[in-house]
Amino acid sequence: MNTHIRQIAVVAGLALGSVSAQAQVATAWNGSGTLAWSQLAVETLNIGNMKVSSFGDTVSYPAVELDNTYSSIAVGIASTGAQWLPAVGTPNQLLSWQTAGGFRIDAPPVLGVSGGGSVTVSNLDVNFASGQVSATVLAGDSGTSTRGVIWTFNSNQVQVTNDTTPQAVGMGPYYYDVSVAIPVLSLTSAGKNLLKSGLALDFLGSYPLEAVADNYASLTLNGTLPAFMPNFQVTVVPEPATWALMGLGLVGLAGLRRARSRQVCTASV
């Protein structure tokens, strides 16, 4: 291998190692998140007379009409913590946010819509670096669960609101009120398939789900943070694989440059 290529490979390796070695800090998140179905997603629930209930440490907020259908639905999910990437002189980066509870959807047998089933979604992990929400999905009461990426979102659209005035809690430390809003959660292919299979959706249930998949729900995280962590932001952080690809790209460019240099030398001779 050419000396220059070796040097570039070493630099790429060091960059990859520095990202992996960055010290992440786990903290408690004193608050909860609110997962709200979009209006069109609510209508897909109404088509099959499906019901949403809380699961674990959550509270459901349904708005029910006189005909027993939903006009809106949301669940409040308590947080179990968050992962941070501390920074000096710049805002701390919120990398991920976790929960233990979740929600359950029950679908009764409705001709053409569903054969009857249920889906329980819990243990959410919101990864701001990758724009993905992972969860544990249990189809029915079989006891067999699946862990995977259920939703995706655009990290650049996440809205962070920090309270500029700290609040004292009794004689204790000062805290700041914070809010992180994810306006759109899109169902992944895996998420759609898990809902379809767990709820035993037929054509009249599957087709509306496909139609609303790109704007299925929103998620807002509300809580309080200690006064020493008021300044933070949600930033798309390159994953280690991204750095690795960049390194390979640099190696490829170096190889191309070396090949061109040989061609020039040959032509001059």
JSON list of C-alpha atoms in Angstrom, two decimals, residues 27-266:
[
{"chain": "A", "resi": 27, "resn": "THR", "atom": "CA", "xyz": [-28.95, 11.05, 33.14]},
{"chain": "A", "resi": 28, "resn": "ALA", "atom": "CA", "xyz": [-32.47, 10.87, 34.47]},
{"chain": "A", "resi": 29, "resn": "TRP", "atom": "CA", "xyz": [-35.15, 12.79, 32.58]},
{"chain": "A", "resi": 30, "resn": "ASN", "atom": "CA", "xyz": [-37.60, 14.15, 35.12]},
{"chain": "A", "resi": 31, "resn": "GLY", "atom": "CA", "xyz": [-40.67, 14.23, 32.94]},
{"chain": "A", "resi": 32, "resn": "SER", "atom": "CA", "xyz": [-42.54, 12.34, 30.26]},
{"chain": "A", "resi": 33, "resn": "GLY", "atom": "CA", "xyz": [-43.34, 12.25, 26.56]},
{"chain": "A", "resi": 34, "resn": "THR", "atom": "CA", "xyz": [-46.66, 12.63, 24.79]},
{"chain": "A", "resi": 35, "resn": "LEU", "atom": "CA", "xyz": [-47.23, 10.48, 21.73]},
{"chain": "A", "resi": 36, "resn": "ALA", "atom": "CA", "xyz": [-50.13, 11.85, 19.68]},
{"chain": "A", "resi": 37, "resn": "TRP", "atom": "CA", "xyz": [-51.65, 10.14, 16.64]},
{"chain": "A", "resi": 38, "resn": "SER", "atom": "CA", "xyz": [-52.13, 12.32, 13.57]},
{"chain": "A", "resi": 39, "resn": "GLN", "atom": "CA", "xyz": [-55.72, 13.08, 12.59]},
{"chain": "A", "resi": 40, "resn": "LEU", "atom": "CA", "xyz": [-55.58, 10.73, 9.62]},
{"chain": "A", "resi": 41, "resn": "ALA", "atom": "CA", "xyz": [-54.07, 7.98, 11.79]},
{"chain": "A", "resi": 42, "resn": "VAL", "atom": "CA", "xyz": [-56.97, 8.45, 14.22]},
{"chain": "A", "resi": 43, "resn": "GLU", "atom": "CA", "xyz": [-59.38, 7.84, 11.35]},
{"chain": "A", "resi": 44, "resn": "THR", "atom": "CA", "xyz": [-57.64, 4.55, 10.53]},
{"chain": "A", "resi": 45, "resn": "LEU", "atom": "CA", "xyz": [-58.35, 3.45, 14.11]},
{"chain": "A", "resi": 46, "resn": "ASN", "atom": "CA", "xyz": [-61.98, 4.48, 13.81]},
{"chain": "A", "resi": 47, "resn": "ILE", "atom": "CA", "xyz": [-62.47, 2.47, 10.61]},
{"chain": "A", "resi": 48, "resn": "GLY", "atom": "CA", "xyz": [-61.96, -0.76, 12.51]},
{"chain": "A", "resi": 49, "resn": "ASN", "atom": "CA", "xyz": [-63.38, 0.39, 15.86]},
{"chain": "A", "resi": 50, "resn": "MET", "atom": "CA", "xyz": [-59.90, -0.06, 17.30]},
{"chain": "A", "resi": 51, "resn": "LYS", "atom": "CA", "xyz": [-59.11, 1.10, 20.81]},
{"chain": "A", "resi": 52, "resn": "VAL", "atom": "CA", "xyz": [-55.89, 2.51, 22.24]},
{"chain": "A", "resi": 53, "resn": "SER", "atom": "CA", "xyz": [-55.02, 2.04, 25.91]},
{"chain": "A", "resi": 54, "resn": "SER", "atom": "CA", "xyz": [-52.01, 2.74, 28.08]},
{"chain": "A", "resi": 55, "resn": "PHE", "atom": "CA", "xyz": [-49.42, 0.09, 28.85]},
{"chain": "A", "resi": 56, "resn": "GLY", "atom": "CA", "xyz": [-47.02, 0.21, 31.79]},
{"chain": "A", "resi": 57, "resn": "ASP", "atom": "CA", "xyz": [-46.19, 3.60, 33.27]},
{"chain": "A", "resi": 58, "resn": "THR", "atom": "CA", "xyz": [-48.37, 5.60, 30.87]},
{"chain": "A", "resi": 59, "resn": "VAL", "atom": "CA", "xyz": [-51.64, 7.54, 30.77]},
{"chain": "A", "resi": 60, "resn": "SER", "atom": "CA", "xyz": [-53.94, 7.61, 27.73]},
{"chain": "A", "resi": 61, "resn": "TYR", "atom": "CA", "xyz": [-55.73, 10.81, 26.66]},
{"chain": "A", "resi": 62, "resn": "PRO", "atom": "CA", "xyz": [-58.55, 9.83, 24.31]},
{"chain": "A", "resi": 63, "resn": "ALA", "atom": "CA", "xyz": [-61.18, 12.26, 23.09]},
{"chain": "A", "resi": 64, "resn": "VAL", "atom": "CA", "xyz": [-64.26, 10.14, 22.40]},
{"chain": "A", "resi": 65, "resn": "GLU", "atom": "CA", "xyz": [-67.28, 11.25, 20.37]},
{"chain": "A", "resi": 66, "resn": "LEU", "atom": "CA", "xyz": [-70.92, 10.33, 21.06]},
{"chain": "A", "resi": 67, "resn": "ASP", "atom": "CA", "xyz": [-70.71, 7.51, 18.51]},
{"chain": "A", "resi": 68, "resn": "ASN", "atom": "CA", "xyz": [-67.78, 6.01, 20.49]},
{"chain": "A", "resi": 69, "resn": "THR", "atom": "CA", "xyz": [-65.17, 6.99, 17.91]},
{"chain": "A", "resi": 70, "resn": "TYR", "atom": "CA", "xyz": [-62.01, 9.00, 18.54]},
{"chain": "A", "resi": 71, "resn": "SER", "atom": "CA", "xyz": [-61.62, 12.65, 17.63]},
{"chain": "A", "resi": 72, "resn": "SER", "atom": "CA", "xyz": [-58.05, 12.53, 18.97]},
{"chain": "A", "resi": 73, "resn": "ILE", "atom": "CA", "xyz": [-55.83, 10.15, 20.87]},
{"chain": "A", "resi": 74, "resn": "ALA", "atom": "CA", "xyz": [-52.56, 10.53, 22.77]},
{"chain": "A", "resi": 75, "resn": "VAL", "atom": "CA", "xyz": [-50.63, 8.69, 25.47]},
{"chain": "A", "resi": 76, "resn": "GLY", "atom": "CA", "xyz": [-48.31, 10.14, 28.09]},
{"chain": "A", "resi": 77, "resn": "ILE", "atom": "CA", "xyz": [-45.23, 7.95, 28.57]},
{"chain": "A", "resi": 78, "resn": "ALA", "atom": "CA", "xyz": [-42.87, 8.33, 31.53]},
{"chain": "A", "resi": 79, "resn": "SER", "atom": "CA", "xyz": [-39.17, 8.55, 30.74]},
{"chain": "A", "resi": 80, "resn": "THR", "atom": "CA", "xyz": [-36.51, 6.25, 32.16]},
{"chain": "A", "resi": 81, "resn": "GLY", "atom": "CA", "xyz": [-33.59, 8.45, 31.15]},
{"chain": "A", "resi": 82, "resn": "ALA", "atom": "CA", "xyz": [-31.56, 10.09, 28.40]},
{"chain": "A", "resi": 83, "resn": "GLN", "atom": "CA", "xyz": [-28.11, 9.89, 26.81]},
{"chain": "A", "resi": 84, "resn": "TRP", "atom": "CA", "xyz": [-26.01, 13.02, 26.35]},
{"chain": "A", "resi": 85, "resn": "LEU", "atom": "CA", "xyz": [-22.79, 14.00, 24.64]},
{"chain": "A", "resi": 86, "resn": "PRO", "atom": "CA", "xyz": [-21.29, 16.73, 26.86]},
{"chain": "A", "resi": 87, "resn": "ALA", "atom": "CA", "xyz": [-19.47, 19.58, 25.19]},
{"chain": "A", "resi": 88, "resn": "VAL", "atom": "CA", "xyz": [-17.21, 22.37, 26.43]},
{"chain": "A", "resi": 89, "resn": "GLY", "atom": "CA", "xyz": [-18.04, 25.87, 25.21]},
{"chain": "A", "resi": 90, "resn": "THR", "atom": "CA", "xyz": [-20.86, 24.59, 22.98]},
{"chain": "A", "resi": 91, "resn": "PRO", "atom": "CA", "xyz": [-24.35, 23.24, 23.69]},
{"chain": "A", "resi": 92, "resn": "ASN", "atom": "CA", "xyz": [-24.60, 19.71, 25.07]},
{"chain": "A", "resi": 93, "resn": "GLN", "atom": "CA", "xyz": [-26.02, 17.26, 22.54]},
{"chain": "A", "resi": 94, "resn": "LEU", "atom": "CA", "xyz": [-29.08, 15.18, 23.39]},
{"chain": "A", "resi": 95, "resn": "LEU", "atom": "CA", "xyz": [-28.43, 11.82, 21.73]},
{"chain": "A", "resi": 96, "resn": "SER", "atom": "CA", "xyz": [-31.32, 9.62, 22.86]},
{"chain": "A", "resi": 97, "resn": "TRP", "atom": "CA", "xyz": [-34.33, 9.38, 25.18]},
{"chain": "A", "resi": 98, "resn": "GLN", "atom": "CA", "xyz": [-35.89, 6.22, 26.63]},
{"chain": "A", "resi": 99, "resn": "THR", "atom": "CA", "xyz": [-39.15, 4.97, 28.15]},
{"chain": "A", "resi": 100, "resn": "ALA", "atom": "CA", "xyz": [-40.36, 1.76, 29.77]},
{"chain": "A", "resi": 101, "resn": "GLY", "atom": "CA", "xyz": [-44.12, 2.01, 29.11]},
{"chain": "A", "resi": 102, "resn": "GLY", "atom": "CA", "xyz": [-46.04, 2.41, 25.90]},
{"chain": "A", "resi": 103, "resn": "PHE", "atom": "CA", "xyz": [-49.48, 1.70, 24.46]},
{"chain": "A", "resi": 104, "resn": "ARG", "atom": "CA", "xyz": [-51.72, -1.12, 23.27]},
{"chain": "A", "resi": 105, "resn": "ILE", "atom": "CA", "xyz": [-54.05, -1.21, 20.25]},
{"chain": "A", "resi": 106, "resn": "ASP", "atom": "CA", "xyz": [-56.94, -3.69, 20.24]},
{"chain": "A", "resi": 107, "resn": "ALA", "atom": "CA", "xyz": [-58.77, -4.45, 17.00]},
{"chain": "A", "resi": 108, "resn": "PRO", "atom": "CA", "xyz": [-62.07, -6.36, 17.09]},
{"chain": "A", "resi": 109, "resn": "PRO", "atom": "CA", "xyz": [-63.07, -8.58, 14.17]},
{"chain": "A", "resi": 110, "resn": "VAL", "atom": "CA", "xyz": [-64.55, -6.31, 11.48]},
{"chain": "A", "resi": 111, "resn": "LEU", "atom": "CA", "xyz": [-65.32, -7.73, 8.04]},
{"chain": "A", "resi": 112, "resn": "GLY", "atom": "CA", "xyz": [-62.78, -6.52, 5.49]},
{"chain": "A", "resi": 113, "resn": "VAL", "atom": "CA", "xyz": [-60.82, -4.52, 8.08]},
{"chain": "A", "resi": 114, "resn": "SER", "atom": "CA", "xyz": [-59.44, -6.87, 10.70]},
{"chain": "A", "resi": 115, "resn": "GLY", "atom": "CA", "xyz": [-59.65, -10.47, 11.76]},
{"chain": "A", "resi": 116, "resn": "GLY", "atom": "CA", "xyz": [-59.18, -9.37, 15.35]},
{"chain": "A", "resi": 117, "resn": "GLY", "atom": "CA", "xyz": [-55.91, -8.88, 17.18]},
{"chain": "A", "resi": 118, "resn": "SER", "atom": "CA", "xyz": [-53.78, -6.61, 19.33]},
{"chain": "A", "resi": 119, "resn": "VAL", "atom": "CA", "xyz": [-50.39, -4.92, 19.36]},
{"chain": "A", "resi": 120, "resn": "THR", "atom": "CA", "xyz": [-48.45, -3.64, 22.37]},
{"chain": "A", "resi": 121, "resn": "VAL", "atom": "CA", "xyz": [-45.62, -1.14, 21.80]},
{"chain": "A", "resi": 122, "resn": "SER", "atom": "CA", "xyz": [-43.28, -0.34, 24.69]},
{"chain": "A", "resi": 123, "resn": "ASN", "atom": "CA", "xyz": [-39.70, 0.48, 25.73]},
{"chain": "A", "resi": 124, "resn": "LEU", "atom": "CA", "xyz": [-39.25, 3.32, 23.27]},
{"chain": "A", "resi": 125, "resn": "ASP", "atom": "CA", "xyz": [-35.73, 4.50, 22.45]},
{"chain": "A", "resi": 126, "resn": "VAL", "atom": "CA", "xyz": [-35.65, 7.80, 20.55]},
{"chain": "A", "resi": 127, "resn": "ASN", "atom": "CA", "xyz": [-32.28, 8.14, 18.81]},
{"chain": "A", "resi": 128, "resn": "PHE", "atom": "CA", "xyz": [-31.74, 11.74, 17.70]},
{"chain": "A", "resi": 129, "resn": "ALA", "atom": "CA", "xyz": [-28.42, 10.94, 16.01]},
{"chain": "A", "resi": 130, "resn": "SER", "atom": "CA", "xyz": [-30.00, 8.49, 13.56]},
{"chain": "A", "resi": 131, "resn": "GLY", "atom": "CA", "xyz": [-33.57, 9.86, 13.51]},
{"chain": "A", "resi": 132, "resn": "GLN", "atom": "CA", "xyz": [-35.04, 6.51, 14.56]},
{"chain": "A", "resi": 133, "resn": "VAL", "atom": "CA", "xyz": [-37.43, 5.30, 17.26]},
{"chain": "A", "resi": 134, "resn": "SER", "atom": "CA", "xyz": [-36.96, 1.70, 18.33]},
{"chain": "A", "resi": 135, "resn": "ALA", "atom": "CA", "xyz": [-39.51, -0.19, 20.39]},
{"chain": "A", "resi": 136, "resn": "THR", "atom": "CA", "xyz": [-40.51, -3.62, 21.62]},
{"chain": "A", "resi": 137, "resn": "VAL", "atom": "CA", "xyz": [-43.64, -4.87, 19.84]},
{"chain": "A", "resi": 138, "resn": "LEU", "atom": "CA", "xyz": [-45.78, -7.70, 21.20]},
{"chain": "A", "resi": 139, "resn": "ALA", "atom": "CA", "xyz": [-48.36, -9.13, 18.80]},
{"chain": "A", "resi": 140, "resn": "GLY", "atom": "CA", "xyz": [-51.40, -10.44, 20.65]},
{"chain": "A", "resi": 141, "resn": "ASP", "atom": "CA", "xyz": [-50.90, -12.28, 23.92]},
{"chain": "A", "resi": 142, "resn": "SER", "atom": "CA", "xyz": [-48.52, -14.85, 22.50]},
{"chain": "A", "resi": 143, "resn": "GLY", "atom": "CA", "xyz": [-45.63, -13.68, 24.65]},
{"chain": "A", "resi": 144, "resn": "THR", "atom": "CA", "xyz": [-43.39, -13.38, 21.58]},
{"chain": "A", "resi": 145, "resn": "SER", "atom": "CA", "xyz": [-42.01, -9.87, 21.17]},
{"chain": "A", "resi": 146, "resn": "THR", "atom": "CA", "xyz": [-39.96, -8.19, 18.44]},
{"chain": "A", "resi": 147, "resn": "ARG", "atom": "CA", "xyz": [-37.47, -5.35, 18.86]},
{"chain": "A", "resi": 148, "resn": "GLY", "atom": "CA", "xyz": [-36.93, -3.02, 15.93]},
{"chain": "A", "resi": 149, "resn": "VAL", "atom": "CA", "xyz": [-37.10, 0.47, 14.42]},
{"chain": "A", "resi": 150, "resn": "ILE", "atom": "CA", "xyz": [-40.80, 1.39, 14.31]},
{"chain": "A", "resi": 151, "resn": "TRP", "atom": "CA", "xyz": [-40.65, 5.07, 13.32]},
{"chain": "A", "resi": 152, "resn": "THR", "atom": "CA", "xyz": [-38.22, 7.46, 11.68]},
{"chain": "A", "resi": 153, "resn": "PHE", "atom": "CA", "xyz": [-38.06, 11.26, 11.82]},
{"chain": "A", "resi": 154, "resn": "ASN", "atom": "CA", "xyz": [-36.07, 14.18, 10.49]},
{"chain": "A", "resi": 155, "resn": "SER", "atom": "CA", "xyz": [-33.69, 15.35, 13.23]},
{"chain": "A", "resi": 156, "resn": "ASN", "atom": "CA", "xyz": [-33.39, 18.74, 11.52]},
{"chain": "A", "resi": 157, "resn": "GLN", "atom": "CA", "xyz": [-37.10, 19.37, 12.17]},
{"chain": "A", "resi": 158, "resn": "VAL", "atom": "CA", "xyz": [-36.89, 18.71, 15.92]},
{"chain": "A", "resi": 159, "resn": "GLN", "atom": "CA", "xyz": [-37.78, 21.80, 17.95]},
{"chain": "A", "resi": 160, "resn": "VAL", "atom": "CA", "xyz": [-36.01, 22.42, 21.27]},
{"chain": "A", "resi": 161, "resn": "THR", "atom": "CA", "xyz": [-37.36, 24.94, 23.78]},
{"chain": "A", "resi": 162, "resn": "ASN", "atom": "CA", "xyz": [-35.32, 25.87, 26.86]},
{"chain": "A", "resi": 163, "resn": "ASP", "atom": "CA", "xyz": [-36.65, 27.89, 29.75]},
{"chain": "A", "resi": 164, "resn": "THR", "atom": "CA", "xyz": [-34.22, 30.76, 30.33]},
{"chain": "A", "resi": 165, "resn": "THR", "atom": "CA", "xyz": [-35.21, 31.24, 33.98]},
{"chain": "A", "resi": 166, "resn": "PRO", "atom": "CA", "xyz": [-34.29, 28.50, 36.46]},
{"chain": "A", "resi": 167, "resn": "GLN", "atom": "CA", "xyz": [-36.88, 27.37, 38.99]},
{"chain": "A", "resi": 168, "resn": "ALA", "atom": "CA", "xyz": [-35.96, 26.50, 42.57]},
{"chain": "A", "resi": 169, "resn": "VAL", "atom": "CA", "xyz": [-37.46, 23.36, 44.07]},
{"chain": "A", "resi": 170, "resn": "GLY", "atom": "CA", "xyz": [-37.79, 24.12, 47.79]},
{"chain": "A", "resi": 171, "resn": "MET", "atom": "CA", "xyz": [-34.35, 24.62, 49.26]},
{"chain": "A", "resi": 172, "resn": "GLY", "atom": "CA", "xyz": [-32.85, 22.27, 46.69]},
{"chain": "A", "resi": 173, "resn": "PRO", "atom": "CA", "xyz": [-31.09, 22.90, 43.37]},
{"chain": "A", "resi": 174, "resn": "TYR", "atom": "CA", "xyz": [-32.40, 24.93, 40.46]},
{"chain": "A", "resi": 175, "resn": "TYR", "atom": "CA", "xyz": [-34.04, 23.32, 37.43]},
{"chain": "A", "resi": 176, "resn": "TYR", "atom": "CA", "xyz": [-34.97, 24.39, 33.91]},
{"chain": "A", "resi": 177, "resn": "ASP", "atom": "CA", "xyz": [-38.14, 23.43, 32.06]},
{"chain": "A", "resi": 178, "resn": "VAL", "atom": "CA", "xyz": [-37.36, 21.96, 28.65]},
{"chain": "A", "resi": 179, "resn": "SER", "atom": "CA", "xyz": [-39.39, 20.70, 25.70]},
{"chain": "A", "resi": 180, "resn": "VAL", "atom": "CA", "xyz": [-38.33, 18.69, 22.67]},
{"chain": "A", "resi": 181, "resn": "ALA", "atom": "CA", "xyz": [-40.91, 18.34, 19.89]},
{"chain": "A", "resi": 182, "resn": "ILE", "atom": "CA", "xyz": [-40.73, 15.82, 17.04]},
{"chain": "A", "resi": 183, "resn": "PRO", "atom": "CA", "xyz": [-43.51, 17.01, 14.69]},
{"chain": "A", "resi": 184, "resn": "VAL", "atom": "CA", "xyz": [-43.69, 13.95, 12.44]},
{"chain": "A", "resi": 185, "resn": "LEU", "atom": "CA", "xyz": [-43.07, 10.25, 13.08]},
{"chain": "A", "resi": 186, "resn": "SER", "atom": "CA", "xyz": [-43.18, 8.06, 9.97]},
{"chain": "A", "resi": 187, "resn": "LEU", "atom": "CA", "xyz": [-43.86, 4.35, 10.19]},
{"chain": "A", "resi": 188, "resn": "THR", "atom": "CA", "xyz": [-41.08, 2.15, 8.83]},
{"chain": "A", "resi": 189, "resn": "SER", "atom": "CA", "xyz": [-41.77, -0.90, 6.69]},
{"chain": "A", "resi": 190, "resn": "ALA", "atom": "CA", "xyz": [-41.07, -3.04, 9.75]},
{"chain": "A", "resi": 191, "resn": "GLY", "atom": "CA", "xyz": [-43.46, -0.94, 11.83]},
{"chain": "A", "resi": 192, "resn": "LYS", "atom": "CA", "xyz": [-46.25, -1.27, 9.26]},
{"chain": "A", "resi": 193, "resn": "ASN", "atom": "CA", "xyz": [-45.76, -5.02, 8.95]},
{"chain": "A", "resi": 194, "resn": "LEU", "atom": "CA", "xyz": [-45.85, -5.51, 12.72]},
{"chain": "A", "resi": 195, "resn": "LEU", "atom": "CA", "xyz": [-49.11, -3.55, 12.99]},
{"chain": "A", "resi": 196, "resn": "LYS", "atom": "CA", "xyz": [-50.64, -5.39, 10.06]},
{"chain": "A", "resi": 197, "resn": "SER", "atom": "CA", "xyz": [-49.77, -8.83, 11.40]},
{"chain": "A", "resi": 198, "resn": "GLY", "atom": "CA", "xyz": [-50.55, -8.13, 15.06]},
{"chain": "A", "resi": 199, "resn": "LEU", "atom": "CA", "xyz": [-53.90, -6.52, 14.29]},
{"chain": "A", "resi": 200, "resn": "ALA", "atom": "CA", "xyz": [-54.66, -9.07, 11.54]},
{"chain": "A", "resi": 201, "resn": "LEU", "atom": "CA", "xyz": [-55.50, -6.27, 9.11]},
{"chain": "A", "resi": 202, "resn": "ASP", "atom": "CA", "xyz": [-57.32, -7.05, 5.88]},
{"chain": "A", "resi": 203, "resn": "PHE", "atom": "CA", "xyz": [-57.37, -4.79, 2.80]},
{"chain": "A", "resi": 204, "resn": "LEU", "atom": "CA", "xyz": [-59.69, -2.15, 4.29]},
{"chain": "A", "resi": 205, "resn": "GLY", "atom": "CA", "xyz": [-57.41, -1.93, 7.31]},
{"chain": "A", "resi": 206, "resn": "SER", "atom": "CA", "xyz": [-54.05, -2.17, 5.56]},
{"chain": "A", "resi": 207, "resn": "TYR", "atom": "CA", "xyz": [-54.71, 0.36, 2.79]},
{"chain": "A", "resi": 208, "resn": "PRO", "atom": "CA", "xyz": [-55.50, 3.30, 5.13]},
{"chain": "A", "resi": 209, "resn": "LEU", "atom": "CA", "xyz": [-52.44, 2.43, 7.23]},
{"chain": "A", "resi": 210, "resn": "GLU", "atom": "CA", "xyz": [-50.21, 2.69, 4.17]},
{"chain": "A", "resi": 211, "resn": "ALA", "atom": "CA", "xyz": [-51.80, 6.05, 3.31]},
{"chain": "A", "resi": 212, "resn": "VAL", "atom": "CA", "xyz": [-50.98, 7.62, 6.70]},
{"chain": "A", "resi": 213, "resn": "ALA", "atom": "CA", "xyz": [-47.60, 5.94, 7.32]},
{"chain": "A", "resi": 214, "resn": "ASP", "atom": "CA", "xyz": [-45.55, 9.04, 6.43]},
{"chain": "A", "resi": 215, "resn": "ASN", "atom": "CA", "xyz": [-47.32, 11.14, 9.07]},
{"chain": "A", "resi": 216, "resn": "TYR", "atom": "CA", "xyz": [-48.48, 8.65, 11.66]},
{"chain": "A", "resi": 217, "resn": "ALA", "atom": "CA", "xyz": [-47.83, 10.49, 14.92]},
{"chain": "A", "resi": 218, "resn": "SER", "atom": "CA", "xyz": [-45.87, 13.18, 16.76]},
{"chain": "A", "resi": 219, "resn": "LEU", "atom": "CA", "xyz": [-43.87, 13.05, 19.97]},
{"chain": "A", "resi": 220, "resn": "THR", "atom": "CA", "xyz": [-43.21, 15.80, 22.50]},
{"chain": "A", "resi": 221, "resn": "LEU", "atom": "CA", "xyz": [-40.80, 15.37, 25.41]},
{"chain": "A", "resi": 222, "resn": "ASN", "atom": "CA", "xyz": [-41.34, 17.60, 28.43]},
{"chain": "A", "resi": 223, "resn": "GLY", "atom": "CA", "xyz": [-39.24, 17.63, 31.56]},
{"chain": "A", "resi": 224, "resn": "THR", "atom": "CA", "xyz": [-36.90, 19.44, 33.88]},
{"chain": "A", "resi": 225, "resn": "LEU", "atom": "CA", "xyz": [-33.12, 19.42, 33.83]},
{"chain": "A", "resi": 226, "resn": "PRO", "atom": "CA", "xyz": [-30.60, 20.51, 36.46]},
{"chain": "A", "resi": 227, "resn": "ALA", "atom": "CA", "xyz": [-29.36, 24.07, 36.14]},
{"chain": "A", "resi": 228, "resn": "PHE", "atom": "CA", "xyz": [-25.91, 22.89, 35.09]},
{"chain": "A", "resi": 229, "resn": "MET", "atom": "CA", "xyz": [-27.36, 21.42, 31.85]},
{"chain": "A", "resi": 230, "resn": "PRO", "atom": "CA", "xyz": [-29.66, 24.15, 30.53]},
{"chain": "A", "resi": 231, "resn": "ASN", "atom": "CA", "xyz": [-27.90, 24.68, 27.25]},
{"chain": "A", "resi": 232, "resn": "PHE", "atom": "CA", "xyz": [-28.43, 21.76, 24.89]},
{"chain": "A", "resi": 233, "resn": "GLN", "atom": "CA", "xyz": [-29.45, 20.96, 21.35]},
{"chain": "A", "resi": 234, "resn": "VAL", "atom": "CA", "xyz": [-30.48, 18.02, 19.22]},
{"chain": "A", "resi": 235, "resn": "THR", "atom": "CA", "xyz": [-27.85, 17.46, 16.58]},
{"chain": "A", "resi": 236, "resn": "VAL", "atom": "CA", "xyz": [-27.44, 14.82, 13.90]},
{"chain": "A", "resi": 237, "resn": "VAL", "atom": "CA", "xyz": [-24.20, 13.14, 14.99]},
{"chain": "A", "resi": 238, "resn": "PRO", "atom": "CA", "xyz": [-22.40, 11.05, 12.33]},
{"chain": "A", "resi": 239, "resn": "GLU", "atom": "CA", "xyz": [-22.58, 7.37, 13.19]},
{"chain": "A", "resi": 240, "resn": "PRO", "atom": "CA", "xyz": [-19.28, 5.38, 13.27]},
{"chain": "A", "resi": 241, "resn": "ALA", "atom": "CA", "xyz": [-20.30, 3.69, 10.02]},
{"chain": "A", "resi": 242, "resn": "THR", "atom": "CA", "xyz": [-20.50, 7.13, 8.38]},
{"chain": "A", "resi": 243, "resn": "TRP", "atom": "CA", "xyz": [-16.93, 7.91, 9.41]},
{"chain": "A", "resi": 244, "resn": "ALA", "atom": "CA", "xyz": [-15.83, 4.53, 8.10]},
{"chain": "A", "resi": 245, "resn": "LEU", "atom": "CA", "xyz": [-17.42, 5.24, 4.71]},
{"chain": "A", "resi": 246, "resn": "MET", "atom": "CA", "xyz": [-15.75, 8.63, 4.63]},
{"chain": "A", "resi": 247, "resn": "GLY", "atom": "CA", "xyz": [-12.41, 6.96, 5.33]},
{"chain": "A", "resi": 248, "resn": "LEU", "atom": "CA", "xyz": [-12.94, 4.47, 2.53]},
{"chain": "A", "resi": 249, "resn": "GLY", "atom": "CA", "xyz": [-13.83, 7.34, 0.21]},
{"chain": "A", "resi": 250, "resn": "LEU", "atom": "CA", "xyz": [-10.57, 9.11, 1.06]},
{"chain": "A", "resi": 251, "resn": "VAL", "atom": "CA", "xyz": [-8.62, 5.92, 0.42]},
{"chain": "A", "resi": 252, "resn": "GLY", "atom": "CA", "xyz": [-10.34, 5.57, -2.95]},
{"chain": "A", "resi": 253, "resn": "LEU", "atom": "CA", "xyz": [-9.53, 9.16, -3.92]},
{"chain": "A", "resi": 254, "resn": "ALA", "atom": "CA", "xyz": [-5.90, 8.64, -2.95]},
{"chain": "A", "resi": 255, "resn": "GLY", "atom": "CA", "xyz": [-5.75, 5.52, -5.09]},
{"chain": "A", "resi": 256, "resn": "LEU", "atom": "CA", "xyz": [-7.25, 7.38, -8.05]},
{"chain": "A", "resi": 257, "resn": "ARG", "atom": "CA", "xyz": [-4.75, 10.20, -7.66]},
{"chain": "A", "resi": 258, "resn": "ARG", "atom": "CA", "xyz": [-1.87, 7.69, -7.55]},
{"chain": "A", "resi": 259, "resn": "ALA", "atom": "CA", "xyz": [-3.12, 6.01, -10.73]},
{"chain": "A", "resi": 260, "resn": "ARG", "atom": "CA", "xyz": [-3.35, 9.35, -12.53]},
{"chain": "A", "resi": 261, "resn": "SER", "atom": "CA", "xyz": [0.18, 10.26, -11.42]},
{"chain": "A", "resi": 262, "resn": "ARG", "atom": "CA", "xyz": [1.47, 7.03, -12.96]},
{"chain": "A", "resi": 263, "resn": "GLN", "atom": "CA", "xyz": [-0.32, 7.82, -16.22]},
{"chain": "A", "resi": 264, "resn": "VAL", "atom": "CA", "xyz": [1.28, 11.27, -16.35]},
{"chain": "A", "resi": 265, "resn": "CYS", "atom": "CA", "xyz": [4.75, 9.82, -15.69]},
{"chain": "A", "resi": 266, "resn": "THR", "atom": "CA", "xyz": [4.29, 7.18, -18.40]}
]
